PDB file of C-alpha atoms in Angstrom:
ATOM      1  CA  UNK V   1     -15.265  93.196  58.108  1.00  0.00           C
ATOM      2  CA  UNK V   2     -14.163  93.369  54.487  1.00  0.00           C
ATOM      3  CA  UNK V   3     -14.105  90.926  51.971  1.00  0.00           C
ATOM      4  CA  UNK V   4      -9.811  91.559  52.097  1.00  0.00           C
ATOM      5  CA  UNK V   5      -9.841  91.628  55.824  1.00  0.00           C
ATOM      6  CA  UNK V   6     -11.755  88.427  56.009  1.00  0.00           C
ATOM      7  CA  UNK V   7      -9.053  86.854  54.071  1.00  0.00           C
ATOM      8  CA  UNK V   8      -6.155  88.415  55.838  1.00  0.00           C
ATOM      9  CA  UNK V   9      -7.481  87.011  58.881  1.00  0.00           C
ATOM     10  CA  UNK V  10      -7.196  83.402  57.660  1.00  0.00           C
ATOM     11  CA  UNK V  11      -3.648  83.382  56.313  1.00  0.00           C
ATOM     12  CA  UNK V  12      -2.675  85.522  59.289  1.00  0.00           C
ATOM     13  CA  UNK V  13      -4.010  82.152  61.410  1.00  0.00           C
ATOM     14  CA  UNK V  14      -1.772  79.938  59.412  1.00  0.00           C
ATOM     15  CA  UNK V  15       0.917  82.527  58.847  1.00  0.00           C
ATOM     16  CA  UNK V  16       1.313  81.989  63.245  1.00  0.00           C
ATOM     17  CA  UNK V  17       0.926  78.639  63.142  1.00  0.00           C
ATOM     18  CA  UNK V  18       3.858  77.697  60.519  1.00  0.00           C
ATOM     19  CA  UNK V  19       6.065  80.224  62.476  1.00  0.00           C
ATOM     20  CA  UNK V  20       5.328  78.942  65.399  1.00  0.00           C
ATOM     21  CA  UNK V  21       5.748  75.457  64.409  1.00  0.00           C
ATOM     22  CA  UNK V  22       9.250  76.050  62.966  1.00  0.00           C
ATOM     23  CA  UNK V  23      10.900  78.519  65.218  1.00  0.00           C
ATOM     24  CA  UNK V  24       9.708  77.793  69.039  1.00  0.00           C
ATOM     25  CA  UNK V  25      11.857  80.396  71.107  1.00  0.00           C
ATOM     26  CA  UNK V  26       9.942  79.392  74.496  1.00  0.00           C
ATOM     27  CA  UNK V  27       7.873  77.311  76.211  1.00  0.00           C
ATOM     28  CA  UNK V  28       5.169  76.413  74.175  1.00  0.00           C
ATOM     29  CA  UNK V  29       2.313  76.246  76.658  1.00  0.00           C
ATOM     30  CA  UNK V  30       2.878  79.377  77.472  1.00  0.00           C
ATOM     31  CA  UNK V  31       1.486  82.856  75.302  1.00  0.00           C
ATOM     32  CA  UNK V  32       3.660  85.636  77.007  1.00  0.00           C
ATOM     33  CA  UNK V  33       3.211  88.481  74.020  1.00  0.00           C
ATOM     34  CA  UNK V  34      -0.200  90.284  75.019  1.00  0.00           C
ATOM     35  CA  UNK V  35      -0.039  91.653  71.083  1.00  0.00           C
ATOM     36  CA  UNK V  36      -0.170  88.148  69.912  1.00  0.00           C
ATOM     37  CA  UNK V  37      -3.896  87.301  69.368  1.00  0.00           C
ATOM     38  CA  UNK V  38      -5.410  84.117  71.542  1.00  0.00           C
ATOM     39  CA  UNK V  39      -5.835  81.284  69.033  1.00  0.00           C
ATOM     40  CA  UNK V  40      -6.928  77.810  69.757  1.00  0.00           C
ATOM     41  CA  UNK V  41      -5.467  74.637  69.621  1.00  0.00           C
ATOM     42  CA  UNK V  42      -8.127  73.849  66.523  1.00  0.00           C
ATOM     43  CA  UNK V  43      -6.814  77.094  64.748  1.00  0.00           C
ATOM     44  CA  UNK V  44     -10.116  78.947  65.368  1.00  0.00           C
ATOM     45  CA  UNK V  45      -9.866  82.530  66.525  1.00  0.00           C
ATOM     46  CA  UNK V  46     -11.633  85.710  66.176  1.00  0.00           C
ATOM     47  CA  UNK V  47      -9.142  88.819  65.349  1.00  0.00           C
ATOM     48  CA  UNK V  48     -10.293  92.069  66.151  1.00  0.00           C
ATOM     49  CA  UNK V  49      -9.784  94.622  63.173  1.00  0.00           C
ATOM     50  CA  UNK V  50      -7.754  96.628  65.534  1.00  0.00           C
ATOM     51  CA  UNK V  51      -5.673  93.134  65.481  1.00  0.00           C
ATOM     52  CA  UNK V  52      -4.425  93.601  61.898  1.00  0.00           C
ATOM     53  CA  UNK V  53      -2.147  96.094  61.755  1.00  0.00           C
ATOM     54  CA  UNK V  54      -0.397  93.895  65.254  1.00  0.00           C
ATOM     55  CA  UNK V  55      -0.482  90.813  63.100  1.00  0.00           C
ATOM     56  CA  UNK V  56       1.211  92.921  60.008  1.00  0.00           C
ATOM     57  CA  UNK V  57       3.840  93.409  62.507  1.00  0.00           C
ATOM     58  CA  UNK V  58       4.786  90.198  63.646  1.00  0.00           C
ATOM     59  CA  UNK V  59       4.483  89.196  59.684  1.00  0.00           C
ATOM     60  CA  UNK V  60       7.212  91.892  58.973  1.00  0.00           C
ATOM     61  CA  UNK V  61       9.522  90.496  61.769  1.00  0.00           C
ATOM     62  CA  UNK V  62       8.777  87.206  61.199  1.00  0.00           C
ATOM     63  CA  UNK V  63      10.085  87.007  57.512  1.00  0.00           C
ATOM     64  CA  UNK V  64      13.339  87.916  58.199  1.00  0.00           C
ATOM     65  CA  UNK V  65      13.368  84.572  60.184  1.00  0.00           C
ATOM     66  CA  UNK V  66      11.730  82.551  57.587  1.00  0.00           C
ATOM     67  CA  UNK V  67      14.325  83.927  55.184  1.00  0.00           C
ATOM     68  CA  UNK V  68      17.381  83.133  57.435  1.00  0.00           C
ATOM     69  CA  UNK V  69      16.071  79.767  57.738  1.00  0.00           C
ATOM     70  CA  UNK V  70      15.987  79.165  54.354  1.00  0.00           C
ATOM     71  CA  UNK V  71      19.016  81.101  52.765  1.00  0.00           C
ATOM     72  CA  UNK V  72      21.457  79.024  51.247  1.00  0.00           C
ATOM     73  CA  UNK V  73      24.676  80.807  53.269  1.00  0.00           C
ATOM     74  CA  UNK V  74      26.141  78.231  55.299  1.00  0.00           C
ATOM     75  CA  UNK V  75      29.225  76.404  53.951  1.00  0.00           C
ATOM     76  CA  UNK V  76      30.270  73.627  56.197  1.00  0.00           C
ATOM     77  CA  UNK V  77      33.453  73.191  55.054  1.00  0.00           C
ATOM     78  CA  UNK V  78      34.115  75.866  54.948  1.00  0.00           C
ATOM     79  CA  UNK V  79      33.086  76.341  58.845  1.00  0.00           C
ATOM     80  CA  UNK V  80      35.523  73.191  59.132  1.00  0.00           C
ATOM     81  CA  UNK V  81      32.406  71.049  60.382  1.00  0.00           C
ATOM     82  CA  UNK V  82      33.301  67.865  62.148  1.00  0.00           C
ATOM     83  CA  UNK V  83      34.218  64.976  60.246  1.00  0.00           C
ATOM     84  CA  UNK V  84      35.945  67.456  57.811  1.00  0.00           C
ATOM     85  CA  UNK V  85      36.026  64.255  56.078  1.00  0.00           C
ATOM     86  CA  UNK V  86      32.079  63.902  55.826  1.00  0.00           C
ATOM     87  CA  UNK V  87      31.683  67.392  53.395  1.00  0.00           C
ATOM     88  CA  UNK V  88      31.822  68.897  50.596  1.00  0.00           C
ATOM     89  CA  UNK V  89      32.108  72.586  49.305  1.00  0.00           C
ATOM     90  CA  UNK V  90      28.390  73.986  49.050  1.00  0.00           C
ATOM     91  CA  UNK V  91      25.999  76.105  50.196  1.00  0.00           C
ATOM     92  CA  UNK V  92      22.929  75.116  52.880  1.00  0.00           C
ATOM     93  CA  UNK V  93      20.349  76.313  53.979  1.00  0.00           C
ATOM     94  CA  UNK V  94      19.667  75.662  58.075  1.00  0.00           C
ATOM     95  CA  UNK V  95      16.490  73.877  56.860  1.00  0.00           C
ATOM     96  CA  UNK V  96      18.443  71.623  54.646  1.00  0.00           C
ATOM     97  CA  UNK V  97      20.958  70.870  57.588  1.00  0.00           C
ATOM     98  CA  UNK V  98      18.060  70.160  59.711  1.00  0.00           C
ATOM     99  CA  UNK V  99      16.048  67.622  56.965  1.00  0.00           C
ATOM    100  CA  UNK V 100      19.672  65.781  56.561  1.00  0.00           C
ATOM    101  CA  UNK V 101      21.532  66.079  59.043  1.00  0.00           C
ATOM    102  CA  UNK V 102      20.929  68.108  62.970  1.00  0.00           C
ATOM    103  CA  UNK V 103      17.332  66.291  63.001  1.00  0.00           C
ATOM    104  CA  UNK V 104      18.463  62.753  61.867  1.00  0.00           C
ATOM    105  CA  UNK V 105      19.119  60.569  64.415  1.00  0.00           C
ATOM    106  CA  UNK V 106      22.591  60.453  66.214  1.00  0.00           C
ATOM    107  CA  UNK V 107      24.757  57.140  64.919  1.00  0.00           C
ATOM    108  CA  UNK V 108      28.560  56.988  64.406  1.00  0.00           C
ATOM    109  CA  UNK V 109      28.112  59.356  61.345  1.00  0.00           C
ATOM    110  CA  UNK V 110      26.055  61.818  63.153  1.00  0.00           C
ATOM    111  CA  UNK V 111      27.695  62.012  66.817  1.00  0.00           C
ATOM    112  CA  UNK V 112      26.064  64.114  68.938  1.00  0.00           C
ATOM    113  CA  UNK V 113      29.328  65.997  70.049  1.00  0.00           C
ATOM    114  CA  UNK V 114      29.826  66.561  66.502  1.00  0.00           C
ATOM    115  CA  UNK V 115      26.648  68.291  65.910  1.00  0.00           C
ATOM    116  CA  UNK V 116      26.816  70.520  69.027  1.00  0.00           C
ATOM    117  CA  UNK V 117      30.118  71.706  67.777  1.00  0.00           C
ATOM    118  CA  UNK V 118      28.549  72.362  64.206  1.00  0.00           C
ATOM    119  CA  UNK V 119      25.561  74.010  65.617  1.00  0.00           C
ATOM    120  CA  UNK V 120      28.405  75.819  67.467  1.00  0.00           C
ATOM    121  CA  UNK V 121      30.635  76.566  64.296  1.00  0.00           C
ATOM    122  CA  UNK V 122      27.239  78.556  62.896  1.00  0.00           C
ATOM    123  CA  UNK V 123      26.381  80.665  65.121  1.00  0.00           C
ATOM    124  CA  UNK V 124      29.797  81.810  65.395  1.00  0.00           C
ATOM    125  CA  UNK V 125      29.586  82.613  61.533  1.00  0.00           C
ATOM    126  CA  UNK V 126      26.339  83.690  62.346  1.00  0.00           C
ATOM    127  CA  UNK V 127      25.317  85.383  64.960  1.00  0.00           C
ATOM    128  CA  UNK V 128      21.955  86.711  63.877  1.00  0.00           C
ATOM    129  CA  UNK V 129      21.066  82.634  63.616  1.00  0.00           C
ATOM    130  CA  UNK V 130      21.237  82.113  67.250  1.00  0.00           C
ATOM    131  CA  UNK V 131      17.992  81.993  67.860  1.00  0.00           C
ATOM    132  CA  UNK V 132      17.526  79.172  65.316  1.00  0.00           C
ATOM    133  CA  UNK V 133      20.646  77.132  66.224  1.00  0.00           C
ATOM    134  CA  UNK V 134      19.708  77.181  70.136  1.00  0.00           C
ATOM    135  CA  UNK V 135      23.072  76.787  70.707  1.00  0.00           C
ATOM    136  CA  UNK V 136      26.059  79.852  71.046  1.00  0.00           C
ATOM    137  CA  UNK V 137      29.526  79.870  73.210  1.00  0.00           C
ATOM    138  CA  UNK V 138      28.921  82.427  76.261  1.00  0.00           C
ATOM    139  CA  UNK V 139      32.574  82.282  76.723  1.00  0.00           C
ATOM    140  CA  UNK V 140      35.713  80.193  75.617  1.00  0.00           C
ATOM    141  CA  UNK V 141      34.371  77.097  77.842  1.00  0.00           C
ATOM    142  CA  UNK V 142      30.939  78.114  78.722  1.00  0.00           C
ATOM    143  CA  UNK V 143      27.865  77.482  76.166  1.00  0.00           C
ATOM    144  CA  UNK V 144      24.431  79.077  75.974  1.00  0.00           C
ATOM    145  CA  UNK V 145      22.111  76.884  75.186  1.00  0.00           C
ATOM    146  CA  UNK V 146      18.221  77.875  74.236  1.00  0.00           C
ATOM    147  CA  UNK V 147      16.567  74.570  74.654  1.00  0.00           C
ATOM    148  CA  UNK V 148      13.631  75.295  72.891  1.00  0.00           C
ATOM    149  CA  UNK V 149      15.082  75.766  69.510  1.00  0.00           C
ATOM    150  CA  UNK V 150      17.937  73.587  69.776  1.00  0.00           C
ATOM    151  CA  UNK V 151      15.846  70.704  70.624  1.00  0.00           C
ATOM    152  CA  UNK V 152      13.673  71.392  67.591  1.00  0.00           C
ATOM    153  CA  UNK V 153      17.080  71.628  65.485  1.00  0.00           C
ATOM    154  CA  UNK V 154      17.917  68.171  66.435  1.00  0.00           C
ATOM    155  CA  UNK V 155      14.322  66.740  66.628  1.00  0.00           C
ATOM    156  CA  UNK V 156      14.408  66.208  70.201  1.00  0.00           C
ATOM    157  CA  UNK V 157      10.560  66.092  71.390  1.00  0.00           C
ATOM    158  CA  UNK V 158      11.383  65.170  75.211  1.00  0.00           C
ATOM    159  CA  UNK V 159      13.346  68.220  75.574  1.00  0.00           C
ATOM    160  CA  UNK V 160      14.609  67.873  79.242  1.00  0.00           C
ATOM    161  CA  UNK V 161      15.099  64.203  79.025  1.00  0.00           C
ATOM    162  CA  UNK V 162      16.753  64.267  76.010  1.00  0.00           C
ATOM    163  CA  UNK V 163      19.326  66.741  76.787  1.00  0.00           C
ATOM    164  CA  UNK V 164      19.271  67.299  80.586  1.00  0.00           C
ATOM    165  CA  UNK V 165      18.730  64.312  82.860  1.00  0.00           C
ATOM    166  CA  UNK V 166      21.054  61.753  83.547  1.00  0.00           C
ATOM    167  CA  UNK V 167      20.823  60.031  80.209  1.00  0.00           C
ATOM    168  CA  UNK V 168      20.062  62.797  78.606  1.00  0.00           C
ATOM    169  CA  UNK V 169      22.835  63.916  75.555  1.00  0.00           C
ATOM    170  CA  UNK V 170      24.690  66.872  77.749  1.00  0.00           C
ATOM    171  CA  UNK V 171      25.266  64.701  80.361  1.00  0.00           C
ATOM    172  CA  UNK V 172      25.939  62.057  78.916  1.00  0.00           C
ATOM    173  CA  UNK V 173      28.780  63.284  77.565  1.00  0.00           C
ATOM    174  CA  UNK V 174      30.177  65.045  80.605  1.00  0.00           C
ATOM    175  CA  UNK V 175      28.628  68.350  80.222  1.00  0.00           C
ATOM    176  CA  UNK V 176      27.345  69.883  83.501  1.00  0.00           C
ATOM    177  CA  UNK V 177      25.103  73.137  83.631  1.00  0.00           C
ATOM    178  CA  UNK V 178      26.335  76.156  85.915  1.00  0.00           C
ATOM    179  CA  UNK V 179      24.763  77.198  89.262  1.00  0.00           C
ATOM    180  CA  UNK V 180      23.410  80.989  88.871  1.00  0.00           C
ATOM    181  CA  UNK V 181      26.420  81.657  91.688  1.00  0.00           C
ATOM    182  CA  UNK V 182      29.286  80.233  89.113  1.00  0.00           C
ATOM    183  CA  UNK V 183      27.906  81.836  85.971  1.00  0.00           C
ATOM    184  CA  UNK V 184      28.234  84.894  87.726  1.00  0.00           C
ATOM    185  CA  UNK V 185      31.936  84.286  88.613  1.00  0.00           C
ATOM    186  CA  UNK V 186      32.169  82.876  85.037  1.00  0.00           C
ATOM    187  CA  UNK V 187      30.121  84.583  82.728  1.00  0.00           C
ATOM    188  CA  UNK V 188      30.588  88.332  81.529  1.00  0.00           C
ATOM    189  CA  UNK V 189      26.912  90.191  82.729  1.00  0.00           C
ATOM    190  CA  UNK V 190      26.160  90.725  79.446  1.00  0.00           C
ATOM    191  CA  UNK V 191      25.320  87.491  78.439  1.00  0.00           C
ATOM    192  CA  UNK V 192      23.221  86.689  81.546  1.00  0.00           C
ATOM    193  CA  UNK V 193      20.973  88.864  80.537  1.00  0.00           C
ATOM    194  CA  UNK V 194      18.336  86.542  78.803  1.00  0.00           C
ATOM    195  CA  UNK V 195      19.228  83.527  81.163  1.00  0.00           C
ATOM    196  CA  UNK V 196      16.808  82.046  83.066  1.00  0.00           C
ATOM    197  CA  UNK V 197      18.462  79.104  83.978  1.00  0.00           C
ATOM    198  CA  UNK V 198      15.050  77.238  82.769  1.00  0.00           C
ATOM    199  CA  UNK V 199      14.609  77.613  79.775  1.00  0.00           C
ATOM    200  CA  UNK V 200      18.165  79.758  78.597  1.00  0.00           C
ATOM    201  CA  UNK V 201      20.870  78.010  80.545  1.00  0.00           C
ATOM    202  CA  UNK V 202      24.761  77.589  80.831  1.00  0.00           C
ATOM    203  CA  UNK V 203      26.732  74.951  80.621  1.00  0.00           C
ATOM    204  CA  UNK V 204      30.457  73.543  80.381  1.00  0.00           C
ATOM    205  CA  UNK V 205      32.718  70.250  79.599  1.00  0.00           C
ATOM    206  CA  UNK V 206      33.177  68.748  83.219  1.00  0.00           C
ATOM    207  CA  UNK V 207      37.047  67.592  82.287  1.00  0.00           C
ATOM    208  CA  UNK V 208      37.575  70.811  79.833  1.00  0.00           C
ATOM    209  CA  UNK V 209      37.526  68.825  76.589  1.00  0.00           C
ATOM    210  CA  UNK V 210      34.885  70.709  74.831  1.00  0.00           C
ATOM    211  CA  UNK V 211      35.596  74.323  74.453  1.00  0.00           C
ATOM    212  CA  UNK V 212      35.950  76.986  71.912  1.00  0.00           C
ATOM    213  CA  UNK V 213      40.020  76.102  71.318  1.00  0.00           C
ATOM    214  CA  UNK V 214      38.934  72.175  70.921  1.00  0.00           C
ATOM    215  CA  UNK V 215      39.741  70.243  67.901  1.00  0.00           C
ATOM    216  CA  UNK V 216      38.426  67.380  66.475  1.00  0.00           C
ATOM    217  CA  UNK V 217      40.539  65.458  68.338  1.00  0.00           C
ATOM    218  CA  UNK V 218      39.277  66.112  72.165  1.00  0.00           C
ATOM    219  CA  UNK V 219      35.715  66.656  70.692  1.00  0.00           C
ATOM    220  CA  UNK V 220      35.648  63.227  69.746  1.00  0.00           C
ATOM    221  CA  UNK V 221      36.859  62.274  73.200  1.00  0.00           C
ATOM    222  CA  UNK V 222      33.773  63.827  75.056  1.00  0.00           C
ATOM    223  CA  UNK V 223      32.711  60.426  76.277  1.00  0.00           C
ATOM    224  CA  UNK V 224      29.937  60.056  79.332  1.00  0.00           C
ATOM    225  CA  UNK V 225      31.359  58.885  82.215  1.00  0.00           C
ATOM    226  CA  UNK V 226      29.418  57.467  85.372  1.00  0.00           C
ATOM    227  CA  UNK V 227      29.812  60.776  87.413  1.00  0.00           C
ATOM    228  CA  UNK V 228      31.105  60.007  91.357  1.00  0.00           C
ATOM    229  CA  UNK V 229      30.841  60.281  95.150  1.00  0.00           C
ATOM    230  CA  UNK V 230      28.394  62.828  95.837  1.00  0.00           C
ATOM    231  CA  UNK V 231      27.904  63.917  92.542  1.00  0.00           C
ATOM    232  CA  UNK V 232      26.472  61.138  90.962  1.00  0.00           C
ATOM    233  CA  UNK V 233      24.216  60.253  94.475  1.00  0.00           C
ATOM    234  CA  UNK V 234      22.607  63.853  93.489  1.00  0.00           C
ATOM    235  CA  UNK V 235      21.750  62.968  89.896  1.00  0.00           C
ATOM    236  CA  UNK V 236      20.176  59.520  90.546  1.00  0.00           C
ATOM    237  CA  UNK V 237      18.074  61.070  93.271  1.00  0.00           C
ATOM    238  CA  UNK V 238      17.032  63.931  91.441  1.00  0.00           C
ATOM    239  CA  UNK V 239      17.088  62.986  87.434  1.00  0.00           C
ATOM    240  CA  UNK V 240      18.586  65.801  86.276  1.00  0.00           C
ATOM    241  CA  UNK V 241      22.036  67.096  85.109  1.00  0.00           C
ATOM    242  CA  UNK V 242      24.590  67.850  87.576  1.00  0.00           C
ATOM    243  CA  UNK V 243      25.161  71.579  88.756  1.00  0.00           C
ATOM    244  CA  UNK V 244      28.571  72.746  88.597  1.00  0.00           C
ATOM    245  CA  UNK V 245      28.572  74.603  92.266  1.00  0.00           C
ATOM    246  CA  UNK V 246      31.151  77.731  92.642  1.00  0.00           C
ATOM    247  CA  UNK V 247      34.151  75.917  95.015  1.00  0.00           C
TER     248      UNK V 247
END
């Protein structure tokens, strides 16, 4: 191997790494992409010359992303973020929201209602972001949500706890996640296509307050309530968010 190949090799290591680090679209534990050279937890790895020209690959797809991340395009207000009170006319970056805002901790400043619907408010604007955000409306009530990548937006490291058990943030604020039989009777095919109802899954307001008509208004409003009768028995014997079952 060259002297130039030798050095490729090591920036190519960190190159994965950073991406990786920043932009976690799945499970992290798991190494699905039989292209993507095996590299250890200590960042040692042998690449195969044959490797390189893989590895230029991913580099050339993988810059868009770092780019996106980084472009100063989003203006919150005008987006109409919630508080429209809290900002000011400017340009962001989606790093900069994340440093100062998504990955700070929730308080009456930074509600977590408020950030879902801003996350929300992006990806509309931006589509192409998606995979950054975590977060995108399947429909006019119904929300997509890539935990992965959302949780990293709002610096959640217990992902399912955080957002998906019974004191997690979705349910605590009456959000319940949709069966695979009521997405179908709910959600065009189209965007079922990448849900796995693991890692990609859907979810609604219980009581209809959050949707893609709300306001600021009924956002605010999406308080958790102690859910009832059969439905709460479920969740304290199982932990997790309650399913919304087709009636």
């Amino acid at each position: 191997m060259s002297f130039c190949e030798k050095v490729f090799q090591k920036e190519a290591v960190k190159h994965i790494w950073r991406v990786c680090h920043f932009f976690p679209m799945e499970d992290p534990e798991k190494n699905e992409n039989p292209d993507l050279p095996q590299i250890s937890m200590t960042g040692q790895t042998e690449i195969h010359p044959n490797d390189l020209l893989v590895l230029q690959r991913i580099f050339s797809e993988a810059e868009p992303i770092n780019a996106l991340y980084t472009e100063e395009c989003i203006d919150p207000l005008a987006l109409h973020f919630v508080p429209e009170n809290a900002w000011s006319q400017q340009n962001v970056s989606l790093h900069f929201l994340h440093e100062d805002y998504f990955g700070r901790k929730n308080n009456v400043n930074r509600r977590f209602e408020h950030k879902l619907w801003n996350a929300l408010l992006i990806t509309q604007a931006f589509p192409n972001m998606t995979k950054l955000v975590g977060v995108t409306w399947a429909t006019e009530t119904v929300i997509k949500v890539y935990k992965f990548p959302f949780a990293k937006l709002l610096n959640i490291t217990a992902i399912d706890g955080g957002l998906f058990h019974k004191q997690g943030n979705f349910t605590r604020h009456g959000f319940v996640t949709l069966s695979d039989a009521d997405a179908k009777l709910r959600v065009p095919q189209e965007q079922l296509a990448d849900v796995d109802f693991r890692d990609v899954l859907l979810i609604m307001h219980g009581s209809q307050q959050f949707t893609m008509k709300s306001n600021e208004t009924t956002i605010s409003q999406c308080k958790w309530e102690s859910p009832g009768g059969a439905t709460r028995v479920a969740s304290l014997k199982t932990d997790v968010m309650p399913i919304l079952q087709s009636s």
